[in-house]
């Protein structure tokens, strides 16, 4: 090759070679230096971007990847060989579900091991390094995909400077890369291959040893917990003692490793061990924070079956059981609370039991009068000084009051939030109350106040994060962004949410909102992927069923979109059954669509039942949005376009652009049936205006089809696509984020300005970098200044907190 290179200048010869960034053989290093001295062109090949990896997966499978397959491909770190091998092994194992041209998705079935071919390639790379460096990176693999030099030094029990040579060699071999203050494996698969190469028994012992070393070094509790969680079968005295001392902080993180570790400890510790009650308490706290109420109920019932537990522990477990049943079985929750209160010892647990009982009676309007219990709970909370019980009782009172006096409910929630302490132990209650406050403010049409409540909720979860709390708040944010028409923010919010079936209604709602946005925007691939994932979520849990309104709406509209309106009605009509304990707020989301579809099929009885139900819900709680839905249902049933225009005005007040567009579209059809074409044209033009702002392509197409019999056409107007790259590819939200980046604001500061989560802002920034082909925030600022040079800092769009 060297000889040929010296002749290439005189011959019609092109020489192209591929080489590692840091060649293993010294003679290859000398050759490359000589070639560079001769003027050879050196092209550095960087990793594939996420979008390019997804494109490669699409070429290999014949369909765009769904969310899980895209996340799995991202683990390859942009290495195209790794991507190919992953797809090959999934196909060989029969774990790929492919709808040609629509979506390719990975079927669930546990962790995917590193393919043998990849492991051989990775072993070759690792084997080129010195023995000391190999040992160092293998121990680093115990610490995860990212780690700090200090943590690694603690595990290896050596000073940090002693690691310098080994880490530098691993950097040069492109096994490790710099990740700010931490070090990361260049590809997650490299770390996984190294981890899997350690025999299981040895690996468990090493994780146990690493946990103790990290604990002695004073690292964060969750880092120690992760090490213990990945050491199955290890549960000795030191581990139990560490859990008792640090379990509160671990449980408050509400993570899967915490639940797994505490479950293992609870199953291992003898009944005679005085630490048992503490471990059981910590476990149920973690389960409650994870919203895993069925498992919590099983655990607490098992504990309560033991006659030897203390009175305080019995009251605590009874409270936890009643709290878990609050979301699924009201009669059982009432029974548990009242039986436990028969042995109330006057402690705070008794006050909390009364607060939960008050909440159950407030939620279940078929049960006893809640007011005597609410007054009793207030008295117990004051007597014991238990602020949690006081705040929860105020929350229960707000539920009852909110049925006919939403402003009073807002006042009660604000009082409760002022009472409760801003501490990790109260995080789930505080986030629940903030979510309820946001709900009432939103329903009242107080958009500025609702924005402020959402900002407070986002700031709170950033202060006290846990996997489930973050997911729940991201869902709350996505729900509101969807309702008020900020669909680009919905997409960005959901992109960073990792949904799993065990998350129950949270996963279902996240997926349902994603399907609805994809459906309305006519993104068939994303819609199909989301619908496929929804089928994996079981509906046998009462809490999931109570939150299933969006899911059934998504499936019904998907059926309508595919030309199957009768199937759409068949999905929604059974939900009218009054025996179903479905929250009115969730039911109101699909009633108008059911009325429209039922009338089109001649099913007037179904339409009448749905209209009565909407009117009943609106009469019981006359909030603007509910009144608007009831008005739209009545207008559809009576074929009165004026009522539908009234509903459209109410939807505008409630800031519900999609609902407003639908009401206007339905009014236009009825005007057309009457022969009132000027009114029909005006109504459909207003509807298309709402759809265009949302990018609701499918709705605009449906409106066109419904108006065609009357000779009303929109021409070429309607939602328009954006280019894929460049400044014009940025969405309105991305333009605003780019303006703040140009001003030098950090992601947390931008999140506060735009009422978004930090993860959502990070997603927007990532999209901006990709669309602009930029490599840094400074390049984004330069591009912003180039497109708006008259604005200091290159601000690309005015700042506004308008919800519209």
Coordinates of N, CA, C and O in Angstrom, one line a residue, residues 205 318 321 329 342 356 440-441 505 573 597:
X205 N -21.0 -10.9 43.2 CA -20.0 -10.6 44.3 C -19.3 -9.3 44.0 O -19.1 -8.5 45.0
X318 N -52.5 -0.5 57.3 CA -53.9 -0.3 56.9 C -54.1 1.0 56.1 O -54.9 1.0 55.2
X321 N -52.9 0.3 52.7 CA -53.8 -0.5 51.9 C -55.0 0.3 51.5 O -55.5 0.2 50.3
X329 N -61.0 0.3 44.4 CA -62.1 -0.4 45.1 C -62.5 0.4 46.3 O -62.1 0.2 47.4
X342 N -61.0 1.3 64.4 CA -61.5 0.8 65.6 C -60.4 0.6 66.7 O -60.7 0.5 67.9
X356 N -57.9 9.6 54.3 CA -58.1 8.7 53.2 C -59.6 8.3 53.1 O -60.2 8.3 52.0
X440 N -58.3 22.2 37.7 CA -59.4 23.2 38.0 C -59.2 24.5 37.3 O -60.1 25.1 36.7
X441 N -58.0 25.0 37.4 CA -57.7 26.3 36.7 C -57.9 26.2 35.2 O -58.4 27.1 34.6
X505 N -51.7 3.0 34.0 CA -52.4 4.0 33.3 C -51.5 5.1 32.8 O -51.8 5.8 31.8
X573 N -69.2 2.8 22.6 CA -70.6 2.7 23.2 C -70.6 1.9 24.5 O -71.3 2.3 25.4
X597 N -70.5 10.0 15.4 CA -70.4 8.7 14.7 C -71.7 7.9 14.7 O -72.1 7.2 13.7

